[in-house]
Amino acid sequence: MATHVEGLVDEVYLPPAELARGAHCSSMEQYEQLYKQSIDEPETFWGEIAKQFYWRQPPTGAFHEFNFDASKGRIFVEWMKGAQTNMSYNCLDRHVEAGHGDQVAFYWEGNEPADSARLTYAELLQRVKRFSNALRSLGVRRSDSVALYMPMVPELLVAMLACARIGAVHSIVFGGYSSDALADRILDGHCRLVITADGVWRGNKLIKLKHITDHAVELCAARGHPVERVVVVRHLPRLHHLVPSVGDQPGGSEPYNVKTGWNSGRDMWWDDALEGVSDECEPEWVDAEHPLFMLYTSGSTGKPKGVLHTTAGYMLYVATTFKYSFDFHPEDVYWCTADIGWITGHSYVTYGPMLNRATSVMFEGTPFYPTGDRMWEVIDKYAVSKFYTAPTAIRALMRLGDETVKRHSRQSLKVLGSVGEPINPEAWLWYHRVVGDARCAVVDTFWQTETGGHVITPLPGATPTKPGSACRPFFGVQPALLDEQGEEIHGPGEGYLVFRRPWPGIMRTVFGNHERFETTYFKKFNGFYCTGDGARRDEDGYIWVTGRIDDMLNVSGHLLSTAQIESALIEHPDVSETAVVAAPHSVKGECVYCFVTTRHGVAWTEQLQKQLILKVRERIAPFAAPDYLQYAPGLPKTRSGKIMRRVLRKIAQGDRDLGDLSTLADPGVIEPLFEHRCAGA
Ligand code: PRX
């Protein structure tokens, strides 16, 4: 992967003049001023922002309290405690009551270009009220958790906002996860109701969501957790099927019958759940710190963590980051390509845009179906002005050549956002020059599931950008760089990226395991939230996030833990030991490279390798499948038996500069590992 483009990377790109003129933040002076206020007087800063929302009750105590220092007791963060509000009311009723009910909230664009729909704020509100009543009649109460395993269809928006309306906690599981992964999340989140769909086409591929859910529910039952209800959206029959025949998987012989395995005491069509429900639904007024949702993210131990976000702080934060990072204005059409199953979709498909009363595109498909022109076609179709996608998509589209982009107008574009992984300067420059015709602002937004919203990002009308840098902290965010000993690095330098104090959108706990929350994020450096990323600060104070420095890998913007993949591989009876590392990949950013030691006498066959790939697909998801599996006669270990991953990462890359090997117990293991290295990695 090219990381340096001669003569261009060092250039600074000024905000487009026209954009800066009408921007919410239009100069670095203004940014500095707002930033200073957000740090010195957080109550005034966020208090002013809170005024745009509806509060049933004002806060009763301090506007903001926290403890970030594990040595001083329990870690906690609270914003506006005692205030009462409701997220769905602020996303919907507030706009409709102000007379904007007819405004389009979402243009839904299906996998097939012929499938599209539009949803106004008033329509969405009505559907949310009705589905809220359906959930209540199914026994869902305030604080209950509900699992959503759904495609990118309007019902997903309706379901999440309905949960918020009745004070239930949604736990969305990305529709690409396997049954096993879904079951783990249903169990950990104590969900008794699951909402899914019959299936979904992603490009040419049919994903049988109902069957995957059935299997997950069986796994839950076997582990002593009965799922009481499965509500199923009937999605497939309403689509235009330009893809092979209705319900058939291309290349597969079995027609997909969603009714196979239908359990009439448990399963229920979405439409049937709505039968006879009232159109009126008073929201459940909840405390500012009432949980809004949990979302699972990979943990370095291998067990996913249910990152818990609460209501008021998250609301203030996603609304404000959306407004400033994309410089949102009412005339914009905004499109974030992320799936709602990831945090980017939660914060910047649903909540951030809706709180700002944006008109957005919601996309079910992929960038490459039916052709590699799809993104640019959709941008022109809806006159998208603010576009938000991931570096992996940018790199893949870049490979198709400039012509594919240039034959579409893209005149409407103003801001181009990037998220999910470090963007290499070459991709940044292509995004800027080709996609944006060198007249749009590029915003590389750094954040995490845990942070709720952008924490380091340029502001399009204010920040001069540098390709590959996420630039400066957002309002209220105080980053610091620490060395291994926890000493702060001042000025230019490189270290652990940490944050000194909370902003309103930071996670509050790991669902059901507060101790894990404290250990994972706060025990490494007392007084700081530790991101797990490394970063460099340059002489202008710009931050360059270099990537994870723990045992996580970032494949196409999806965070995976090495331990999670290793535990799937080790389940195979022929495997005695394994170690997984990240290797660079020109499109995915990073890919999964596995070292596998087989049991004595077991041959390293193609069949075994296929079985291992299948194991990972089943246990986690197809997107976690190993890109490279290499036979390892032995693994490099320290004398105390710890696997030296640093050395394995070098071997995966074919780099013989292995650094200090003085702690290596058996130097004889190294050469055979180079001999068995996978070609092409
Ligand atoms: O390593 C960082 C990387 O993605 C991680 C967070 O992943 P996740 O919780 O799945 O959320 C992804 C979407 C917000 C981070 O720890 N990351 C995310 N955005 C960037 C990034 N790395 C560099 N630059 C970014 N803009």
XYZ file of C-alpha atoms and ligand atoms in Angstrom:
707
model
C 0.000 0.000 0.000
C 1.386 3.342 -0.981
C 1.631 5.568 2.037
C 3.572 8.378 0.527
C 2.856 10.350 -2.607
C 5.784 12.500 -3.558
C 5.267 16.182 -3.010
C 1.582 16.013 -2.161
C 1.345 14.632 1.312
C 3.033 17.559 2.960
C 0.633 20.000 1.385
C -2.055 21.586 3.479
C -5.531 21.805 1.973
C -7.453 24.922 2.905
C -11.202 24.799 3.475
C -13.082 25.583 0.248
C -13.809 29.334 0.373
C -17.475 29.044 -0.551
C -18.074 26.426 2.105
C -16.233 28.458 4.726
C -18.404 31.525 4.048
C -21.615 30.009 5.339
C -20.128 27.452 7.732
C -21.165 26.955 11.361
C -17.497 27.245 12.185
C -15.669 29.205 9.532
C -12.165 29.841 10.807
C -9.557 28.381 13.106
C -9.970 31.424 15.366
C -13.610 30.569 15.804
C -12.733 26.912 16.351
C -10.175 27.831 19.038
C -12.689 30.079 20.748
C -15.451 27.449 20.793
C -12.996 24.755 21.790
C -11.679 26.842 24.689
C -15.193 27.451 25.940
C -16.054 23.754 25.667
C -13.081 22.918 27.900
C -13.198 25.842 30.352
C -16.971 26.039 30.734
C -18.488 22.724 29.654
C -21.749 23.456 31.444
C -22.271 26.704 29.535
C -21.153 25.194 26.250
C -23.302 22.048 26.375
C -26.065 23.804 28.277
C -26.528 26.168 25.341
C -26.670 23.218 22.941
C -29.177 21.409 25.184
C -31.646 24.263 24.630
C -32.516 23.070 21.129
C -33.932 19.808 22.525
C -37.073 19.020 24.416
C -36.678 18.283 28.114
C -39.654 17.101 30.081
C -37.736 18.049 33.230
C -34.534 20.075 33.613
C -31.544 18.457 35.355
C -31.948 18.208 39.098
C -28.328 18.255 40.187
C -24.955 19.061 38.664
C -25.003 19.345 34.874
C -21.969 17.136 34.625
C -20.052 14.834 36.984
C -17.398 12.203 36.474
C -14.500 10.224 37.826
C -11.817 9.171 35.355
C -9.284 8.048 37.943
C -9.562 4.389 38.934
C -7.306 4.981 41.962
C -9.980 7.314 43.370
C -12.906 4.922 43.136
C -15.560 3.850 40.677
C -15.303 5.246 37.162
C -18.471 7.070 36.154
C -19.693 9.735 33.763
C -23.000 11.617 34.032
C -24.469 14.452 32.022
C -27.679 16.248 32.928
C -28.639 13.649 35.497
C -32.216 14.046 36.654
C -33.304 15.678 33.405
C -36.069 13.815 31.620
C -36.406 13.459 27.913
C -36.979 10.960 25.120
C -34.752 10.355 22.126
C -37.498 9.448 19.665
C -39.455 12.569 20.662
C -36.419 14.693 19.857
C -35.784 12.914 16.555
C -39.412 12.988 15.388
C -42.223 14.732 17.318
C -40.148 17.886 17.824
C -39.786 18.353 14.043
C -43.336 17.353 13.173
C -44.788 19.674 15.819
C -42.682 22.510 14.400
C -44.384 22.003 11.027
C -41.742 19.937 9.232
C -43.672 16.688 9.020
C -43.639 16.693 5.220
C -39.890 16.913 4.967
C -38.216 13.763 3.666
C -36.264 12.125 6.448
C -34.915 9.276 4.327
C -34.658 8.370 0.692
C -34.391 4.610 0.870
C -32.330 3.126 -1.962
C -32.527 -0.650 -2.283
C -29.977 -3.163 -3.432
C -31.658 -3.062 -6.842
C -31.650 0.416 -8.383
C -35.347 -0.096 -9.165
C -36.196 -0.386 -5.468
C -36.565 2.905 -3.693
C -38.886 4.655 -1.288
C -39.139 7.920 0.604
C -40.143 8.486 4.180
C -41.133 11.827 5.654
C -40.706 12.779 9.282
C -44.473 12.554 9.805
C -44.687 9.080 8.239
C -41.781 7.855 10.260
C -43.315 9.218 13.454
C -46.553 7.461 12.741
C -44.817 4.170 12.069
C -42.688 4.527 15.189
C -45.726 5.201 17.366
C -47.507 2.155 15.981
C -44.544 -0.143 16.351
C -43.915 1.176 19.880
C -47.416 0.040 20.741
C -46.758 -3.319 19.100
C -43.631 -3.755 21.227
C -45.552 -2.845 24.348
C -48.269 -5.334 23.494
C -45.577 -7.989 23.098
C -44.571 -7.292 26.668
C -41.521 -5.087 26.123
C -41.080 -2.669 29.001
C -38.786 0.190 29.960
C -35.153 -1.004 30.302
C -35.772 -4.344 28.555
C -33.220 -5.133 25.871
C -34.313 -5.996 22.357
C -32.038 -7.563 19.736
C -32.270 -6.246 16.163
C -30.744 -8.393 13.426
C -31.940 -6.569 10.362
C -31.019 -5.345 6.913
C -30.842 -1.672 5.967
C -34.591 -1.226 5.591
C -36.890 1.486 6.997
C -38.200 -0.970 9.615
C -34.766 -0.921 11.224
C -35.102 2.825 11.817
C -38.646 2.303 13.037
C -37.602 -0.476 15.414
C -34.707 1.410 16.956
C -36.723 4.601 17.433
C -39.646 2.593 18.845
C -37.332 1.013 21.419
C -36.111 4.498 22.331
C -39.697 5.721 22.547
C -40.712 3.142 25.141
C -37.431 3.291 27.056
C -36.288 -0.145 25.869
C -32.615 -0.675 25.034
C -31.798 -1.755 21.501
C -28.938 -4.082 20.790
C -28.327 -4.116 17.053
C -26.299 -6.972 15.641
C -24.837 -6.367 12.186
C -26.608 -8.535 9.599
C -23.295 -10.047 8.449
C -22.638 -11.849 11.732
C -23.094 -15.612 12.023
C -25.680 -17.461 14.161
C -23.066 -18.117 16.819
C -22.118 -14.463 17.066
C -25.784 -13.439 17.140
C -26.511 -15.972 19.894
C -23.597 -14.692 22.007
C -24.980 -11.157 21.765
C -28.600 -12.135 22.473
C -27.445 -14.030 25.555
C -25.072 -11.428 26.884
C -27.675 -8.695 26.409
C -30.489 -10.767 28.025
C -32.740 -10.115 25.002
C -36.050 -11.971 24.992
C -37.299 -10.447 21.767
C -35.458 -10.473 18.451
C -36.472 -8.459 15.395
C -35.244 -9.674 12.030
C -36.316 -9.979 8.390
C -36.871 -12.910 6.067
C -33.692 -12.081 4.209
C -31.822 -9.502 2.204
C -29.948 -9.297 -1.065
C -26.495 -7.839 -0.803
C -25.378 -7.518 -4.404
C -25.969 -10.962 -5.880
C -25.964 -12.716 -2.563
C -29.020 -13.665 -0.574
C -28.543 -13.527 3.186
C -31.110 -15.705 4.920
C -31.546 -13.661 8.051
C -34.502 -15.642 9.388
C -32.692 -18.958 9.120
C -29.616 -17.518 10.785
C -31.843 -16.130 13.560
C -33.590 -19.501 13.993
C -30.277 -21.172 14.532
C -29.140 -18.462 16.946
C -32.364 -18.820 18.941
C -31.817 -22.595 19.143
C -28.300 -21.989 20.433
C -29.684 -19.613 23.060
C -32.287 -22.179 24.157
C -29.586 -24.820 24.461
C -27.721 -22.447 26.741
C -30.764 -21.947 28.972
C -32.009 -18.667 27.526
C -35.395 -18.848 25.816
C -36.093 -16.142 23.249
C -39.818 -15.543 23.580
C -40.563 -13.673 20.388
C -39.097 -13.263 16.926
C -40.684 -10.502 14.843
C -39.969 -10.889 11.129
C -40.105 -8.147 8.494
C -41.397 -9.519 5.209
C -38.847 -7.872 2.976
C -38.026 -10.152 0.030
C -41.444 -10.301 -1.653
C -41.696 -6.523 -1.937
C -38.521 -6.205 -3.993
C -37.942 -5.948 -7.715
C -36.021 -9.046 -8.561
C -33.624 -8.294 -11.314
C -31.440 -10.773 -9.506
C -32.134 -14.400 -10.605
C -35.500 -15.880 -9.656
C -37.493 -14.855 -6.605
C -35.904 -16.098 -3.427
C -33.374 -18.313 -5.149
C -29.735 -18.047 -4.376
C -27.752 -17.681 -7.600
C -25.838 -20.887 -8.108
C -27.743 -22.630 -5.320
C -30.372 -25.249 -6.016
C -32.557 -24.861 -2.927
C -35.269 -22.209 -3.100
C -35.324 -20.207 0.103
C -38.460 -20.890 2.058
C -38.587 -18.568 5.010
C -41.455 -20.532 6.514
C -39.247 -23.570 7.010
C -38.641 -23.688 10.701
C -41.456 -21.215 11.436
C -42.413 -21.535 15.078
C -45.945 -20.234 15.384
C -45.792 -19.731 19.140
C -42.712 -17.617 18.806
C -42.433 -16.153 15.309
C -44.599 -13.350 14.082
C -44.672 -11.221 10.947
C -43.979 -7.544 11.538
C -47.296 -6.617 9.869
C -49.231 -8.979 12.120
C -47.622 -7.443 15.182
C -49.079 -4.107 14.059
C -52.591 -5.437 13.659
C -55.083 -3.372 15.654
C -52.533 -1.203 17.463
C -53.303 2.413 18.273
C -51.832 5.339 16.316
C -51.123 7.231 19.492
C -48.178 6.562 21.739
C -46.994 8.738 24.558
C -43.218 8.448 24.871
C -41.712 7.038 28.032
C -39.963 9.989 29.689
C -36.604 8.696 30.799
C -33.738 10.016 32.865
C -30.817 11.618 31.044
C -28.659 8.639 32.047
C -31.217 6.008 31.015
C -29.599 3.468 28.638
C -30.397 4.106 24.980
C -28.577 1.206 23.385
C -25.816 -1.325 23.658
C -23.615 -2.218 20.750
C -21.083 -5.010 20.820
C -17.499 -4.390 19.865
C -14.576 -6.812 19.801
C -12.634 -7.157 23.011
C -8.999 -8.137 23.281
C -9.913 -11.163 25.420
C -12.012 -12.455 22.508
C -15.376 -11.932 24.230
C -17.278 -9.009 22.690
C -18.170 -6.111 24.955
C -21.639 -4.557 25.067
C -20.756 -0.883 24.863
C -23.556 0.983 26.632
C -24.646 4.483 25.653
C -27.201 6.550 27.526
C -29.701 9.162 26.431
C -28.952 12.841 27.006
C -25.182 13.024 26.630
C -25.234 10.873 23.511
C -28.006 13.060 22.099
C -26.088 16.299 22.676
C -22.921 14.831 21.283
C -24.080 13.114 18.087
C -26.255 16.094 17.185
C -23.370 18.518 17.636
C -20.703 16.452 15.897
C -23.054 15.862 12.970
C -23.766 19.565 12.663
C -20.134 20.681 12.815
C -18.129 17.825 11.271
C -20.265 17.810 8.137
C -21.213 21.473 8.428
C -24.813 20.442 8.062
C -27.382 22.886 6.653
C -31.104 22.329 6.066
C -30.716 22.262 2.269
C -28.235 19.374 2.410
C -28.865 15.835 1.268
C -26.664 13.648 3.376
C -25.522 10.090 2.758
C -23.606 7.856 5.125
C -22.919 4.477 3.524
C -22.363 2.647 6.820
C -24.690 -0.110 7.921
C -26.748 0.794 10.989
C -25.345 -2.393 12.552
C -22.142 -0.462 13.283
C -21.723 2.585 15.502
C -21.292 4.805 12.439
C -24.812 3.864 11.416
C -26.241 4.437 14.906
C -24.721 7.889 15.288
C -24.544 9.118 11.701
C -27.337 7.336 9.827
C -30.001 7.501 12.515
C -29.529 9.719 15.536
C -27.175 12.560 14.487
C -28.977 13.347 11.208
C -32.476 12.972 12.631
C -31.754 15.198 15.613
C -30.712 17.843 13.087
C -33.765 17.192 10.901
C -31.601 16.160 7.984
C -32.741 14.591 4.742
C -30.630 11.481 4.258
C -30.123 8.573 1.917
C -30.363 5.111 3.458
C -28.687 2.514 1.264
C -29.281 -1.213 1.353
C -26.770 -2.273 -1.276
C -23.056 -2.363 -1.892
C -20.783 0.006 -3.838
C -20.224 -2.575 -6.569
C -23.716 -3.734 -7.461
C -24.928 -3.777 -10.167
C -21.757 -1.963 -11.252
C -18.896 -0.044 -9.715
C -20.731 3.184 -10.633
C -23.374 2.726 -7.988
C -22.070 5.257 -5.442
C -21.763 8.020 -8.004
C -25.147 7.191 -9.505
C -26.805 7.450 -6.110
C -25.007 10.712 -5.369
C -26.382 12.203 -8.598
C -29.821 10.652 -8.199
C -30.433 12.398 -4.873
C -28.046 15.348 -5.315
C -26.069 14.321 -2.244
C -24.058 17.189 -0.771
C -22.464 15.514 2.261
C -21.069 12.037 1.754
C -19.563 9.775 4.418
C -17.823 6.453 3.725
C -14.861 4.261 4.706
C -11.282 4.158 3.410
C -11.692 0.519 2.366
C -14.519 1.522 -0.010
C -12.495 4.469 -1.290
C -9.509 2.227 -2.038
C -11.663 -0.391 -3.759
C -13.401 2.243 -5.906
C -10.103 3.876 -6.705
C -9.000 0.620 -8.325
C -11.811 0.869 -10.866
C -10.152 3.943 -12.351
C -11.026 7.637 -12.495
C -13.311 7.270 -15.509
C -15.929 5.377 -13.510
C -16.237 8.384 -11.249
C -15.828 11.110 -13.833
C -18.669 10.023 -16.052
C -21.036 11.142 -13.274
C -21.628 14.783 -12.407
C -21.139 14.876 -8.582
C -21.700 18.636 -8.754
C -23.809 18.535 -5.599
C -20.961 17.288 -3.373
C -19.495 19.619 -0.765
C -18.075 17.544 2.080
C -16.486 14.095 1.856
C -16.117 12.206 5.115
C -13.978 9.203 5.973
C -14.264 6.875 8.961
C -13.282 3.528 10.406
C -9.543 3.208 9.928
C -6.534 5.313 9.081
C -6.878 6.665 5.553
C -3.646 6.448 3.611
C -2.643 9.713 1.914
C -2.946 8.192 -1.559
C -6.620 7.333 -0.958
C -7.226 10.690 0.733
C -5.817 12.531 -2.292
C -7.854 10.472 -4.733
C -11.002 11.153 -2.724
C -10.214 14.850 -2.755
C -9.060 15.258 -6.364
C -11.175 12.752 -8.261
C -14.367 12.289 -6.234
C -14.445 15.872 -4.970
C -12.923 17.502 -8.075
C -10.555 19.296 -5.686
C -13.380 21.605 -4.570
C -14.789 19.675 -1.580
C -13.556 19.449 1.985
C -12.338 16.016 3.112
C -13.017 15.222 6.772
C -11.178 12.253 8.244
C -13.144 11.576 11.412
C -11.494 9.536 14.146
C -13.694 7.903 16.761
C -14.796 4.563 18.210
C -17.916 2.633 19.214
C -16.977 3.687 22.730
C -16.703 7.412 22.002
C -20.260 7.637 20.604
C -19.281 10.301 18.078
C -16.313 11.988 16.392
C -13.552 12.883 18.823
C -10.804 14.013 16.471
C -11.860 15.582 13.199
C -11.402 18.563 10.951
C -14.315 20.999 10.590
C -14.910 21.479 6.862
C -15.229 25.274 6.852
C -12.415 25.910 9.285
C -9.633 23.353 9.474
C -6.782 23.301 6.959
C -6.396 19.559 6.353
C -3.392 17.309 5.851
C -3.952 14.013 3.962
C -3.914 11.197 6.517
C -4.431 13.315 9.632
C -7.675 13.479 11.631
C -6.408 16.938 12.619
C -7.735 18.454 15.846
C -9.993 17.419 18.732
C -13.721 18.080 18.642
C -15.308 20.396 21.218
C -15.023 19.071 24.740
C -12.384 16.486 23.869
C -8.913 16.687 25.408
C -6.508 14.207 23.852
C -3.077 13.429 25.238
C -0.205 11.183 24.178
C 1.450 8.998 26.809
C 4.564 6.872 26.709
C 4.714 3.290 28.024
C 5.356 4.585 31.559
C 2.318 6.855 31.406
C 4.412 10.002 31.105
C 2.768 12.645 28.981
C 4.431 13.610 25.713
C 4.121 17.331 25.180
C 4.544 18.886 21.749
C 5.451 16.761 18.721
C 5.849 13.044 19.448
C 4.207 9.644 19.334
C 2.496 7.530 21.981
C -0.708 6.027 23.321
C -3.737 8.102 22.376
C -5.754 8.821 25.531
C -8.372 11.326 26.658
C -8.163 13.343 29.827
C -11.837 13.947 30.516
C -15.220 12.807 29.267
C -17.304 14.447 26.565
C -21.085 13.901 26.642
C -21.145 10.999 24.153
C -18.624 8.669 25.799
C -19.847 5.164 26.746
C -20.978 4.716 30.334
C -20.218 1.060 30.987
C -19.842 -2.388 29.483
C -23.293 -3.959 29.734
C -23.371 -6.247 32.760
C -19.689 -5.837 33.502
C -18.627 -2.475 34.881
C -15.349 -3.927 36.085
C -14.408 -4.824 32.533
C -15.184 -1.246 31.505
C -12.796 0.068 34.140
C -10.070 -2.456 33.382
C -10.198 -2.110 29.617
C -10.229 1.648 29.348
C -9.061 3.196 32.622
C -6.611 0.929 34.449
C -3.709 1.210 32.042
C -3.220 4.917 32.780
C -4.842 6.422 35.864
C -6.936 9.459 35.063
C -7.245 8.784 31.335
C -9.554 6.959 28.936
C -7.267 4.780 26.830
C -8.322 4.322 23.176
C -6.045 1.377 22.331
C -4.733 3.378 19.385
C -1.339 4.892 18.835
C -0.967 8.417 17.488
C 1.568 11.028 16.529
C 1.271 14.756 17.108
C 3.066 17.013 14.639
C 4.513 20.483 15.114
C 1.132 22.086 14.285
C -0.638 20.059 16.979
C -2.295 17.849 14.361
C -3.024 14.260 15.361
C -2.177 11.338 13.108
C -3.786 8.129 14.357
C -1.462 5.273 13.472
C -3.756 2.350 14.360
C -4.334 -0.141 17.129
C -1.544 -0.932 19.521
C -3.376 -3.740 21.257
C -4.291 -7.176 19.913
C -6.998 -5.900 17.610
C -7.081 -5.833 13.878
C -9.048 -3.538 11.645
C -10.267 -5.321 8.524
C -12.130 -2.996 6.152
C -13.004 -0.806 9.110
C -14.321 -3.767 11.141
C -12.560 -4.252 14.408
C -11.685 -7.864 15.232
C -9.668 -9.324 18.044
C -6.886 -11.778 17.401
C -8.038 -13.802 20.440
C -11.526 -14.169 18.996
C -10.184 -15.654 15.746
C -7.643 -17.812 17.567
C -10.326 -19.340 19.766
C -12.355 -20.250 16.668
C -9.329 -21.920 15.025
C -8.243 -23.815 18.117
C -11.629 -25.533 18.296
C -10.575 -27.665 15.352
C -9.340 -31.009 16.725
C -6.310 -31.065 14.392
C -4.954 -27.757 15.642
C -2.629 -27.588 18.623
C -1.694 -23.929 18.633
C -2.390 -20.799 16.669
C -1.498 -17.123 16.565
C -3.273 -14.485 14.517
C -1.769 -11.176 13.449
C -2.697 -8.276 11.195
C -0.945 -7.967 7.838
C -1.195 -4.922 5.562
C -3.718 -5.181 2.723
C -4.059 -2.770 -0.187
C -7.862 -2.532 -0.055
C -8.933 -3.764 3.372
C -6.242 -1.794 5.199
C -5.412 -4.841 7.272
C -6.104 -8.512 6.754
C -6.155 -11.629 8.922
C -2.945 -13.682 8.827
C -2.970 -16.913 10.859
C -0.112 -19.121 11.997
C -1.328 -22.636 12.726
C 0.514 -25.512 14.396
C -1.155 -28.863 13.775
C -1.252 -31.767 16.169
C 1.533 -34.283 15.893
C 1.224 -36.322 12.710
C -1.555 -34.221 11.146
C -0.831 -33.083 7.606
C -1.347 -29.457 6.508
C -3.884 -30.098 3.764
C -6.090 -27.850 1.688
C -9.078 -29.552 3.237
C -7.919 -28.642 6.735
C -7.418 -25.043 5.658
C -10.943 -24.905 4.233
C -12.335 -26.301 7.472
C -10.470 -23.662 9.445
C -11.862 -20.850 7.308
C -15.338 -22.299 7.770
C -14.834 -22.378 11.547
C -14.128 -18.645 11.634
C -17.056 -17.877 9.329
C -19.357 -19.898 11.596
C -18.073 -18.642 14.911
C -17.769 -14.989 13.973
C -18.677 -13.842 10.482
C -17.640 -14.223 6.847
C -15.873 -10.848 7.004
C -13.562 -12.236 9.704
C -12.399 -15.180 7.544
C -8.609 -15.565 7.399
C -6.964 -14.158 4.293
C -3.827 -16.188 4.918
C -3.309 -19.431 6.806
C 0.266 -20.513 7.211
C 1.627 -23.723 8.633
C 3.797 -23.081 11.679
C 6.009 -25.975 12.824
C 6.601 -23.915 15.972
C 5.780 -20.409 17.244
C 8.296 -17.859 18.528
C 7.922 -17.577 22.304
C 9.670 -15.877 25.163
C 11.187 -18.039 27.873
C 8.059 -17.493 29.932
C 5.994 -18.927 27.066
C 4.473 -15.723 25.674
C 3.982 -15.700 21.910
C 6.049 -12.939 20.286
C 3.442 -11.374 18.010
C 5.747 -8.564 17.035
C 7.985 -11.161 15.368
C 5.038 -12.903 13.708
C 3.813 -9.610 12.252
C 7.214 -9.154 10.624
C 7.224 -12.698 9.263
C 3.729 -12.222 7.814
C 5.066 -9.201 5.937
C 8.224 -11.007 4.828
C 10.326 -8.492 6.726
C 13.568 -10.005 8.011
C 14.372 -7.074 10.222
C 13.016 -8.790 13.340
C 14.448 -6.435 15.950
C 15.570 -7.602 19.378
C 15.367 -11.403 19.669
C 17.203 -11.729 22.975
C 14.092 -12.949 24.796
C 13.279 -15.602 22.179
C 13.422 -19.069 23.786
C 14.143 -21.089 20.624
C 15.699 -19.162 17.707
C 15.353 -22.323 15.598
C 11.637 -21.667 15.020
C 12.191 -18.554 12.916
C 13.650 -19.900 9.668
C 10.978 -22.560 9.085
C 8.336 -19.869 9.522
C 9.867 -17.841 6.706
C 9.994 -21.000 4.578
C 6.274 -21.656 5.045
C 5.256 -18.021 4.572
C 2.139 -17.519 2.412
C 2.913 -16.241 -1.041
C 1.255 -12.930 -1.874
C 0.984 -11.621 1.669
O -8.377 2.052 15.400
C -9.316 3.094 15.305
C -10.098 2.935 14.020
O -11.250 2.196 14.346
C -11.257 1.909 15.761
C -12.669 1.946 16.276
O -13.432 0.959 15.647
P -14.975 0.859 15.917
O -15.239 0.927 17.374
O -15.462 -0.326 15.175
O -15.578 2.181 15.280
C -15.364 2.427 13.926
C -16.151 3.646 13.497
C -16.020 4.817 14.364
C -10.377 2.952 16.357
O -9.897 2.540 17.623
N -10.500 4.213 13.426
C -11.756 4.704 13.311
N -11.743 5.869 12.624
C -10.457 6.141 12.328
C -9.667 5.094 12.842
N -8.329 5.090 12.727
C -7.763 6.127 12.087
N -8.455 7.145 11.548
C -9.799 7.203 11.640
N -10.461 8.211 11.098
